[in-house]
Amino acid sequence: MNTKTLVYIFKRILLAILTVWVVITVTFFVMRAVPGGPFMSEKAITPAAQAALEAKYGLDKPLMQQYFTYLRDIVTKMDFGPSLKQRGRDVIDIIADGMKTSAKLGVIAAFSALGAGLVLGAVAALRRNKLIDKVIMVITTAFVSMPSFIMGSLLLVIFAIKMRVLPANGSTGAGLVLPIITLALYPMAYITRLTRSSMLDVLGQDYIRTARAKGVSGPRIIFGHALKNSLIPVITYFGPMLAYIVTGSLVVEQIFAVSGIGRAFINSITNRDYPLIMGTTIILAALIVILNLVSDILYKAVDPRITLE
Amino acid sequence: MADKKFTMHVDVDAFLPATDEEKAYMVQMRPSSTFFKDGVKRLLKNKVATVSFILIILITLTAIILPMFWPYSYDAQLGIQPGKPVDASFANLKPMEYGRSELKRIEDGEKVFPHLFGTDSAGRDYFIRIVYGTRISLAVGFFASIIVLIIGMTVGAISGYCGGKVDLVIMRIVDIIYSLPDMLMVILLSSVLGTVLTPLIEGTVLAKIGSNIISLFIVFAVLYWVSMSRLIRGQILSLREQEYVLAARAAGASGSWIIRKHLIPNCISVVIISTALQIPNAIFTESYLSFLGLGVNAPMPSLGSLASDALNGITSYPYRLVIPAVVISLIVLSLNLFGDGLRDAFDPKLNA
């Protein structure tokens, strides 16, 4: 750890904080720009009741004051205010509830994508231009170019409706299998391709030839020498992958009726539940920003050759 | 001359003017080729890219031309005719089936154009909806990429050309927008812009396009230009310092000459390639938003909204999901493969 690295990390953290602040600000003002305010959809509301409602949610105060109150509550208490449509529930509680399922979904999907992707990528690289390599490449190309909602719908048709081997929905147990597969397939395909190309790159290096010349066995070369270095590009994909899983979960939870944070988000948009929309956007955005930060710093940590600007 | 040869060890013949025959030998045997011709040649050699290109052209032409003379339109509910009760037999037809009144016409010896993919739950011909949806998706992808190209190129060029404080400020803004989670912002903005725009554009030509598509364009204009501008800034910065630019300047070339003859031609391949790769990205985003109900306004179809609508009747009519799914995947895949081919053909430097 030299000063340059520390300065870089410091800069990145600063940028991350700035980004989250921009997200909060954009979200706040964009939501306030909606004509008629959040109570527009409620029909036949008397002016007095409207005023009372606005006073209750602090909407009668000047805009800037509302903004600073909102910002202060988030920073000091992680408080995003109450939900407009789900009476008596705080936004943060709804998010925390949804997070439980979504986090499980996302983490399992991420790890299975990582595991399967690494193995498939290594196999493809070692059997380069053989049949198995070609099969893997064709399948992963297909997976990469298929939007997650299409993938999810097709899996739903095939496994839940036609073959009836897995339940079509549910937030626990077997019901989570299809959503996890849907979420994992794209990152898995991407990691496979990434691992394959970086493994091929590494296998062409001089130190691998030296190891071969010394008489090191095949598996030892792969696991002892090649694998570690070919992992480096995969680490850079760590951040984007989690971002993908977070946004992918929005549609996947919708398709499979999983009661996670993604579904809560989409429902809040259709219900025009503004505090919930804002809270979910901010929390998910912060999550993605933090994960990107971690993946960038990790990238530097594993490969000291990389110079950062 | 020949008798002097032993004293001088230089062959005097070598200094004679070249004969026509010798000159002809020096002439390049193949016609000179421009950069563009070279690239096209390389592209045509790439079978995957060529096939994808043909596929894209076929899909695009179908999407543009077919609706012009197809007997059904994308929004006509076939069961509803003026002055007659609603004929429910037109809803949810299986592929190649006919509605009740159509069957009668066939019995009378009339020829009725078949519903290739049947009809949807509102009795609209599904085939033409798919074709029309493809048209919308392609158009959105294309125009969104053009918007991204224009904004990204302008900002990137300014940033790279001016340098200094302007560059610093622009690049910090780019950094922040770049680190925003794009999909979340897209969803947020389009959910709000839809409601804000609807009253604003009512009665104008824009209303026909629909507020959601316009908000999609705005979102692209606001969020997606950053990577393009980064790319162009980097290109301009590195090209500015090239020796041939210095040589041109030393030879007295003017600034506009350098930009026109050196900077733009060297940038253009990178720009075209990244625009080509932006199109599938935009189509992807559009279909994603349409799937969430934030895309095109009904009754206008897009491939994403068709897939989303199909989820309701998925048990009985799975093909209604499979068809748009296959079309989207085909478009995105062939555009990506073609873009890759373009990159390999026109930017040998990137292909390290």
XYZ file of C-alpha atoms in Angstrom:
661
model
C 0.000 0.000 0.000
C 1.739 3.128 -1.127
C 0.405 6.652 -0.925
C -0.688 6.577 -4.543
C -2.983 3.640 -3.878
C -4.386 5.265 -0.765
C -5.058 8.483 -2.652
C -6.790 6.465 -5.357
C -8.957 4.607 -2.855
C -9.785 7.864 -1.121
C -10.763 9.440 -4.440
C -12.939 6.463 -5.327
C -14.730 6.584 -1.980
C -15.318 10.292 -2.484
C -16.724 9.662 -5.950
C -18.972 6.932 -4.552
C -20.358 9.250 -1.877
C -20.849 11.960 -4.486
C -22.666 9.503 -6.737
C -25.040 8.415 -3.991
C -25.704 12.064 -3.182
C -26.466 12.774 -6.854
C -28.851 9.807 -6.890
C -30.657 11.092 -3.788
C -30.896 14.607 -5.203
C -32.022 13.537 -8.665
C -34.547 11.136 -7.189
C -35.941 13.758 -4.840
C -36.378 16.523 -7.392
C -37.564 14.230 -10.167
C -40.263 12.886 -7.869
C -41.317 16.380 -6.808
C -41.591 17.369 -10.487
C -44.561 15.076 -10.993
C -47.586 17.288 -11.644
C -50.261 17.367 -8.986
C -48.177 15.794 -6.277
C -48.430 12.310 -4.895
C -52.106 12.564 -3.890
C -53.387 13.332 -7.368
C -54.724 9.844 -7.970
C -56.861 9.865 -4.842
C -60.209 10.925 -6.168
C -62.748 13.255 -4.577
C -60.482 14.708 -1.959
C -61.486 17.905 -0.203
C -58.994 20.772 -0.089
C -58.936 20.534 3.691
C -58.133 16.841 3.628
C -55.512 17.476 0.968
C -53.875 20.127 3.138
C -54.002 17.843 6.149
C -52.377 15.037 4.184
C -49.694 17.350 2.864
C -48.999 18.666 6.321
C -48.731 15.125 7.620
C -46.077 14.203 5.070
C -44.343 17.581 5.277
C -45.268 18.490 1.725
C -46.510 21.960 2.668
C -43.029 23.199 3.532
C -40.715 24.920 1.033
C -39.085 22.539 -1.419
C -35.508 23.129 -0.279
C -36.481 22.571 3.336
C -38.165 19.296 2.381
C -35.024 18.302 0.532
C -32.706 18.957 3.449
C -35.025 17.206 5.883
C -35.119 14.207 3.548
C -31.336 14.176 3.188
C -30.801 14.575 6.933
C -33.172 11.749 7.803
C -31.436 9.400 5.378
C -27.929 10.217 6.565
C -28.646 10.220 10.278
C -31.399 7.634 10.718
C -31.682 5.721 7.415
C -35.234 6.992 7.494
C -37.002 7.264 4.120
C -40.348 8.265 5.571
C -43.604 6.325 5.596
C -45.072 4.572 2.572
C -48.011 6.352 0.985
C -49.953 3.305 -0.105
C -49.122 0.695 2.509
C -50.586 2.429 5.524
C -48.570 2.482 8.681
C -45.433 0.978 7.200
C -42.114 2.717 6.837
C -40.313 2.558 3.515
C -37.193 1.179 5.125
C -39.149 -1.723 6.663
C -40.672 -2.656 3.311
C -37.216 -2.524 1.732
C -35.664 -4.582 4.524
C -38.439 -7.156 4.129
C -37.902 -7.405 0.387
C -34.143 -7.466 0.796
C -34.268 -10.715 2.763
C -35.588 -12.652 -0.222
C -33.769 -10.658 -2.871
C -30.392 -10.906 -1.175
C -30.736 -14.663 -0.915
C -31.681 -14.812 -4.580
C -28.867 -12.520 -5.672
C -26.098 -14.069 -3.614
C -26.908 -17.627 -4.671
C -27.221 -16.521 -8.304
C -23.909 -14.652 -8.151
C -22.003 -17.558 -6.651
C -23.483 -20.167 -8.961
C -22.725 -17.920 -11.948
C -19.155 -17.506 -10.711
C -18.597 -21.213 -10.067
C -20.170 -22.485 -13.258
C -18.635 -19.712 -15.351
C -15.103 -20.362 -14.103
C -15.340 -24.109 -14.671
C -16.906 -23.788 -18.128
C -14.458 -21.068 -19.137
C -11.461 -23.109 -18.011
C -12.764 -26.199 -19.804
C -13.343 -24.204 -23.001
C -9.857 -22.694 -22.840
C -8.144 -26.032 -22.226
C -10.078 -27.744 -25.023
C -9.686 -24.807 -27.371
C -11.227 -25.350 -30.825
C -12.432 -28.802 -29.821
C -16.107 -29.687 -29.972
C -16.780 -28.915 -26.317
C -15.252 -25.441 -26.668
C -17.451 -24.697 -29.652
C -20.569 -25.952 -27.896
C -19.824 -23.827 -24.836
C -19.166 -20.739 -26.947
C -22.361 -21.111 -28.975
C -24.494 -21.585 -25.869
C -22.926 -18.671 -24.009
C -23.328 -16.401 -27.041
C -27.013 -17.255 -27.080
C -27.339 -16.582 -23.344
C -25.518 -13.263 -23.558
C -27.838 -11.947 -26.251
C -31.064 -12.960 -24.539
C -32.689 -10.359 -22.271
C -33.309 -11.623 -18.751
C -37.084 -11.258 -19.016
C -37.122 -13.447 -22.109
C -34.895 -16.005 -20.466
C -37.116 -16.042 -17.394
C -40.330 -16.348 -19.388
C -38.942 -19.177 -21.499
C -37.732 -21.072 -18.433
C -41.144 -20.537 -16.903
C -42.862 -21.991 -19.971
C -40.513 -24.948 -20.297
C -39.972 -26.078 -16.714
C -43.021 -24.873 -14.838
C -45.785 -25.074 -17.427
C -44.811 -27.704 -19.992
C -42.715 -30.099 -17.921
C -44.110 -29.226 -14.497
C -40.869 -30.151 -12.750
C -40.490 -26.897 -10.829
C -43.020 -24.523 -9.270
C -43.728 -21.354 -11.246
C -43.590 -19.076 -8.242
C -42.883 -18.810 -4.584
C -40.455 -16.976 -2.397
C -38.955 -19.981 -0.671
C -37.411 -23.351 -1.412
C -38.017 -24.887 -4.832
C -39.850 -21.764 -5.980
C -36.534 -19.916 -5.991
C -34.791 -22.361 -8.311
C -36.053 -20.905 -11.589
C -35.507 -17.250 -10.605
C -31.966 -18.087 -9.518
C -31.226 -19.888 -12.783
C -32.657 -16.979 -14.763
C -30.529 -14.475 -12.903
C -27.400 -16.608 -13.058
C -27.397 -17.546 -16.747
C -26.313 -14.210 -18.201
C -23.446 -13.554 -15.760
C -22.437 -17.201 -16.051
C -22.195 -16.925 -19.831
C -20.272 -13.682 -19.515
C -17.842 -15.082 -16.941
C -17.328 -18.176 -19.097
C -16.272 -16.042 -22.040
C -14.138 -13.823 -19.851
C -12.383 -16.751 -18.179
C -11.819 -18.480 -21.490
C -10.138 -15.517 -23.130
C -8.044 -14.564 -20.124
C -7.061 -18.193 -19.548
C -5.942 -18.472 -23.167
C -3.984 -15.292 -22.676
C -2.300 -16.592 -19.547
C -1.572 -20.021 -21.051
C 0.446 -18.280 -23.755
C 2.710 -16.581 -21.204
C 6.371 -17.453 -20.787
C 6.091 -18.596 -17.191
C 3.596 -21.262 -18.185
C 6.005 -22.520 -20.819
C 8.744 -22.542 -18.184
C 6.551 -24.559 -15.860
C 5.799 -26.995 -18.679
C 9.490 -27.284 -19.500
C 10.237 -28.047 -15.865
C 7.815 -30.942 -16.142
C 5.010 -29.598 -13.970
C 1.873 -31.694 -14.439
C -1.094 -30.388 -16.414
C -3.547 -29.910 -13.551
C -0.854 -28.292 -11.432
C -0.179 -25.753 -14.169
C -3.863 -24.939 -14.374
C -4.614 -24.692 -10.691
C -1.226 -23.574 -9.411
C -0.220 -21.109 -12.093
C -2.820 -20.234 -14.678
C -6.079 -19.985 -12.737
C -5.035 -17.288 -10.293
C -3.898 -14.880 -12.960
C -6.779 -15.527 -15.279
C -9.130 -14.601 -12.442
C -8.115 -10.954 -12.551
C -10.419 -9.825 -15.377
C -13.226 -11.768 -13.732
C -12.860 -9.654 -10.594
C -13.479 -6.492 -12.617
C -16.743 -8.042 -13.712
C -17.797 -8.551 -10.095
C -19.298 -5.048 -9.782
C -21.177 -4.980 -13.106
C -22.436 -8.494 -12.400
C -24.047 -7.484 -9.129
C -25.517 -4.426 -10.798
C -26.945 -6.740 -13.432
C -28.354 -9.056 -10.803
C -29.967 -6.170 -8.935
C -31.678 -4.770 -12.050
C -32.334 -8.234 -13.439
C -34.122 -9.141 -10.242
C -36.683 -6.416 -11.006
C -38.114 -8.375 -13.919
C -37.276 -11.816 -12.638
C -39.197 -11.235 -9.422
C -42.053 -9.901 -11.506
C -42.149 -12.999 -13.725
C -41.892 -15.547 -10.940
C -43.927 -13.545 -8.409
C -41.125 -13.504 -5.860
C -41.897 -11.026 -3.105
C -38.525 -9.295 -3.091
C -37.330 -5.732 -3.342
C -37.530 -5.735 -7.147
C -41.221 -6.525 -7.078
C -41.772 -3.913 -4.396
C -40.039 -1.382 -6.643
C -42.104 -2.157 -9.726
C -45.303 -2.219 -7.687
C -44.415 1.127 -6.130
C -44.070 2.578 -9.635
C -47.457 1.289 -10.768
C -49.043 2.421 -7.471
C -47.253 5.796 -7.579
C -46.001 5.251 -4.048
C -43.411 8.016 -4.252
C -41.539 7.570 -0.967
C -41.140 3.881 -1.731
C -39.906 4.564 -5.272
C -37.354 7.028 -3.914
C -36.223 4.799 -1.085
C -35.804 1.727 -3.268
C -33.950 3.648 -5.967
C -31.556 5.149 -3.449
C -30.891 1.902 -1.573
C -30.341 -0.135 -4.744
C -28.186 2.595 -6.264
C -26.070 2.831 -3.127
C -25.706 -0.946 -3.157
C -24.475 -0.955 -6.743
C -22.098 1.949 -6.153
C -20.596 0.299 -3.072
C -20.179 -3.048 -4.814
C -18.471 -1.369 -7.761
C -16.151 0.383 -5.346
C -15.273 -2.875 -3.603
C -14.649 -4.635 -6.900
C -12.362 -1.831 -8.114
C -10.300 -1.828 -4.945
C -10.137 -5.619 -4.956
C -8.893 -5.485 -8.523
C -5.999 -3.343 -7.423
C -5.304 -5.558 -4.433
C -4.920 -8.781 -6.430
C -2.705 -7.398 -9.157
C -0.001 -4.991 -8.021
C 1.056 -4.478 -11.641
C -2.076 -2.479 -12.335
C -1.480 1.220 -12.039
C -4.413 3.334 -11.096
C -5.112 6.863 -12.091
C 32.281 1.525 -71.388
C 32.881 -2.181 -71.015
C 36.679 -1.882 -71.047
C 36.723 0.381 -68.039
C 34.917 -2.162 -65.938
C 37.995 -3.761 -64.335
C 39.296 -0.556 -62.801
C 36.043 0.759 -61.404
C 34.233 -1.795 -59.301
C 30.998 0.046 -59.804
C 28.666 -1.182 -62.502
C 28.045 1.855 -64.619
C 24.960 0.254 -66.147
C 23.259 0.633 -62.842
C 23.271 4.393 -63.319
C 21.585 4.361 -66.705
C 17.997 5.642 -66.868
C 15.502 2.848 -66.311
C 13.943 1.333 -69.376
C 10.185 1.179 -69.745
C 10.304 -2.523 -69.017
C 12.047 -1.927 -65.729
C 9.631 0.842 -64.854
C 6.717 -1.477 -65.483
C 8.261 -3.923 -63.044
C 8.181 -1.367 -60.286
C 4.524 -0.528 -60.795
C 2.297 -2.027 -58.116
C 0.475 -4.966 -59.574
C -2.797 -4.549 -57.674
C -4.908 -1.425 -57.798
C -4.481 0.790 -54.774
C -7.106 0.289 -52.110
C -8.631 2.814 -49.748
C -9.073 2.203 -46.057
C -12.801 1.782 -46.552
C -12.417 -0.749 -49.371
C -9.925 -2.702 -47.289
C -12.329 -2.783 -44.384
C -15.247 -3.938 -46.517
C -13.072 -6.676 -47.966
C -12.098 -7.855 -44.492
C -15.722 -7.653 -43.383
C -16.933 -9.767 -46.308
C -14.364 -12.417 -45.464
C -15.920 -12.698 -42.003
C -18.782 -15.107 -42.646
C -20.504 -14.617 -39.305
C -20.600 -10.833 -39.729
C -21.822 -11.085 -43.327
C -24.634 -13.449 -42.413
C -25.631 -11.208 -39.483
C -25.598 -8.186 -41.766
C -27.865 -9.899 -44.305
C -30.163 -10.939 -41.456
C -30.361 -7.376 -40.118
C -31.132 -6.021 -43.594
C -33.817 -8.681 -44.110
C -35.444 -7.999 -40.750
C -35.322 -4.234 -41.273
C -36.774 -4.381 -44.780
C -39.523 -6.731 -43.621
C -40.365 -4.421 -40.750
C -40.513 -1.375 -43.000
C -42.174 -2.745 -46.129
C -44.482 -5.537 -44.973
C -46.972 -3.402 -42.979
C -47.549 -1.283 -46.110
C -49.464 -3.945 -48.003
C -50.458 -6.396 -45.284
C -54.269 -6.720 -45.260
C -54.445 -6.281 -41.468
C -53.221 -3.388 -39.372
C -51.507 -3.641 -35.998
C -54.260 -1.933 -34.019
C -57.427 -3.114 -35.799
C -59.533 -5.368 -33.623
C -60.886 -7.717 -36.231
C -63.921 -8.727 -34.185
C -65.157 -5.135 -33.957
C -66.765 -3.755 -37.081
C -68.835 -0.575 -37.198
C -72.529 -1.221 -36.798
C -72.157 -4.851 -35.789
C -72.016 -6.579 -32.395
C -68.568 -7.586 -31.208
C -67.593 -10.877 -32.761
C -65.731 -12.658 -29.970
C -64.683 -15.485 -32.263
C -61.781 -13.340 -33.434
C -60.063 -13.171 -30.062
C -57.254 -15.608 -29.288
C -57.232 -17.383 -32.642
C -54.583 -20.068 -32.969
C -52.136 -19.701 -35.883
C -53.843 -20.133 -39.283
C -57.360 -20.170 -37.784
C -60.149 -17.870 -38.967
C -62.878 -15.889 -37.247
C -66.550 -16.816 -37.690
C -67.379 -14.195 -40.327
C -64.184 -15.035 -42.178
C -65.121 -18.715 -42.261
C -68.417 -17.732 -43.831
C -66.637 -15.702 -46.471
C -64.395 -18.665 -47.245
C -67.462 -20.859 -47.672
C -68.777 -18.292 -50.141
C -65.658 -18.880 -52.190
C -63.835 -15.703 -51.139
C -60.143 -15.824 -50.370
C -59.269 -14.633 -46.859
C -55.725 -13.846 -45.927
C -54.635 -16.238 -43.154
C -53.607 -15.085 -39.675
C -50.124 -16.560 -39.717
C -49.624 -16.343 -35.956
C -53.312 -16.165 -35.030
C -54.682 -13.190 -33.118
C -54.187 -11.794 -29.619
C -56.754 -11.533 -26.834
C -58.213 -8.343 -28.375
C -58.599 -9.969 -31.784
C -55.682 -8.238 -33.496
C -53.611 -10.072 -36.119
C -50.544 -11.215 -34.209
C -48.187 -11.523 -37.157
C -48.486 -7.882 -38.120
C -48.127 -6.884 -34.480
C -44.831 -8.729 -34.350
C -43.667 -7.057 -37.570
C -44.779 -3.671 -36.314
C -43.208 -4.275 -32.911
C -39.942 -5.118 -34.630
C -40.213 -1.859 -36.526
C -40.722 0.122 -33.319
C -37.897 -1.649 -31.524
C -35.492 -1.117 -34.416
C -36.488 2.524 -34.797
C -36.066 3.197 -31.078
C -32.686 1.492 -31.079
C -31.520 3.377 -34.136
C -32.657 6.849 -33.097
C -31.516 6.429 -29.510
C -28.052 5.516 -30.817
C -28.020 8.557 -33.085
C -28.906 10.795 -30.136
C -26.179 9.204 -28.056
C -23.758 9.618 -30.959
C -24.481 13.315 -31.485
C -24.310 14.299 -27.820
C -21.368 12.047 -27.041
C -19.399 13.229 -30.058
C -20.001 16.912 -29.374
C -19.133 16.754 -25.695
C -16.203 14.393 -26.247
C -14.754 16.524 -29.021
C -15.094 19.726 -26.990
C -13.552 18.077 -23.970
C -10.660 16.575 -25.903
C -10.050 19.633 -28.050
C -10.244 22.310 -25.355
C -8.489 20.390 -22.620
C -7.646 22.177 -19.386
C -10.430 23.223 -17.029
C -13.267 22.527 -19.487
C -12.013 18.993 -19.882
C -11.665 18.550 -16.130
C -15.205 19.712 -15.375
C -16.759 17.678 -18.187
C -14.864 14.577 -17.202
C -15.954 14.830 -13.551
C -19.573 15.085 -14.696
C -18.979 12.106 -16.968
C -17.480 10.166 -14.051
C -20.537 10.750 -11.899
C -23.070 9.923 -14.617
C -20.999 6.890 -15.496
C -21.126 5.569 -11.957
C -24.889 6.075 -11.662
C -26.694 2.750 -11.895
C -28.183 3.282 -15.348
C -31.140 0.915 -15.279
C -32.487 2.282 -12.004
C -32.196 5.829 -13.281
C -33.828 4.837 -16.551
C -36.776 3.306 -14.718
C -37.080 6.270 -12.372
C -36.886 8.889 -15.121
C -39.183 7.138 -17.541
C -41.788 6.471 -14.861
C -41.908 10.180 -14.070
C -41.305 11.641 -17.538
C -44.227 9.637 -18.868
C -46.670 11.500 -16.603
C -44.959 14.870 -17.025
C -44.827 14.704 -20.811
C -48.322 13.438 -21.567
C -50.140 16.784 -21.041
C -47.267 18.719 -22.622
C -47.312 16.990 -25.977
C -51.048 16.509 -26.297
C -52.330 17.435 -29.739
C -48.889 17.744 -31.298
C -47.174 15.355 -33.679
C -45.177 14.078 -30.753
C -48.312 12.648 -29.152
C -48.407 10.090 -31.920
C -45.009 8.769 -30.916
C -46.183 8.536 -27.343
C -44.803 10.096 -24.194
C -43.062 6.925 -23.104
C -40.891 6.638 -26.206
C -39.978 10.306 -25.998
C -39.038 9.906 -22.368
C -36.948 6.909 -23.391
C -35.088 9.112 -25.874
C -34.588 11.775 -23.229
C -33.256 9.186 -20.829
C -30.799 7.978 -23.457
C -29.787 11.544 -24.214
C -29.175 12.232 -20.530
C -27.480 9.026 -19.426
C -25.902 7.079 -22.239
C -23.714 9.649 -23.960
C -20.979 9.338 -21.371
C -19.163 6.277 -22.671
C -19.298 7.628 -26.214
C -17.882 10.982 -25.139
C -15.141 9.277 -23.137
C -14.194 7.240 -26.170
C -14.069 10.235 -28.493
C -12.197 12.379 -26.021
C -9.572 9.654 -25.656
C -9.301 9.315 -29.422
C -8.890 13.035 -29.970
C -6.361 13.352 -27.157
C -4.179 10.579 -28.537
C -4.567 11.621 -32.172
C -3.618 15.215 -31.417
C -0.203 14.058 -30.282
C 0.499 11.798 -33.263
C 3.595 12.515 -35.338
C 1.725 12.791 -38.590
C -0.400 15.565 -37.128
C 2.789 17.333 -36.093
C 4.199 16.724 -39.572
C 1.074 18.152 -41.169
C 1.289 21.181 -38.913
C 4.962 21.636 -39.756
C 4.084 21.445 -43.448
C 1.722 24.360 -42.893
C -1.651 22.613 -42.731
C -4.445 24.649 -41.194
C -6.430 23.552 -38.146
C -9.521 22.696 -40.139
C -7.440 20.672 -42.607
C -5.968 18.645 -39.752
C -9.388 18.016 -38.258
C -10.944 17.070 -41.582
C -8.118 15.037 -43.052
C -6.476 13.521 -39.996
C -8.594 13.576 -36.841
C -12.044 12.711 -38.220
C -11.010 9.883 -40.573
C -9.041 8.282 -37.767
C -11.882 8.645 -35.280
C -14.703 7.657 -37.532
C -14.234 3.902 -37.453
C -14.290 3.834 -33.661
C -17.378 6.041 -33.663
C -19.264 3.907 -36.182
C -18.384 0.707 -34.380
C -19.506 1.914 -30.982
C -22.714 3.323 -32.480
C -23.382 -0.037 -34.097
C -22.863 -1.718 -30.734
C -25.082 0.876 -29.050
C -28.126 -0.094 -31.130
C -28.644 -3.570 -29.623
C -28.067 -2.013 -26.222
C -30.863 0.492 -26.829
C -33.184 -2.215 -28.143
C -32.396 -4.213 -25.027
C -33.265 -1.266 -22.779
C -36.443 -0.469 -24.684
C -37.713 -4.024 -24.475
C -36.805 -4.187 -20.800
C -38.790 -1.021 -20.082
C -41.701 -2.123 -22.250
C -41.716 -5.373 -20.355
C -42.081 -3.445 -17.104
C -44.878 -1.425 -18.663
C -42.801 1.738 -19.042
C -42.089 1.410 -22.751
C -44.313 2.157 -25.729
C -47.896 3.361 -25.208
C -50.693 0.913 -26.025
C -51.957 -0.067 -28.576
C -48.569 0.427 -30.205
C -46.635 -2.813 -29.901
C -42.939 -3.297 -29.302
C -41.208 -6.613 -28.956
C -40.858 -6.083 -25.214
C -44.490 -5.161 -24.650
C -45.633 -8.095 -26.804
C -43.569 -10.450 -24.639
C -44.966 -8.821 -21.531
C -48.571 -9.115 -22.762
C -47.949 -12.742 -23.632
C -47.188 -13.561 -19.999
C -50.904 -13.277 -19.156
C -51.958 -16.143 -21.390
C -48.736 -18.053 -21.196
C -50.264 -21.415 -20.328
C -52.506 -21.560 -23.394
C -50.498 -19.533 -25.890
C -46.780 -19.952 -25.159
C -45.877 -19.234 -28.827
C -46.959 -15.636 -28.300
C -44.029 -15.238 -25.953
C -41.624 -17.389 -27.922
C -42.018 -15.441 -31.188
C -41.097 -11.954 -29.901
C -38.430 -13.563 -27.716
C -36.816 -15.183 -30.729
C -37.043 -11.971 -32.762
C -35.424 -9.839 -30.029
C -32.666 -12.362 -29.478
C -32.066 -12.633 -33.210
C -31.860 -8.857 -33.659
C -29.621 -8.299 -30.652
C -27.397 -11.244 -31.508
C -26.955 -10.346 -35.167
C -26.331 -6.677 -34.373
C -23.720 -7.640 -31.801
C -22.008 -10.096 -34.131
C -22.081 -7.566 -36.960
C -20.667 -4.892 -34.649
C -17.866 -7.245 -33.627
C -17.181 -7.948 -37.299
C -17.094 -4.211 -38.020
C -14.604 -3.712 -35.233
C -12.358 -6.481 -36.482
C -12.532 -5.182 -40.043
C -12.206 -1.452 -39.511
C -10.143 -1.139 -36.390
C -7.178 -3.473 -36.593
C -5.603 -1.604 -33.696
C -8.328 -2.636 -31.251
C -7.980 -6.221 -32.287
C -4.762 -6.813 -30.398
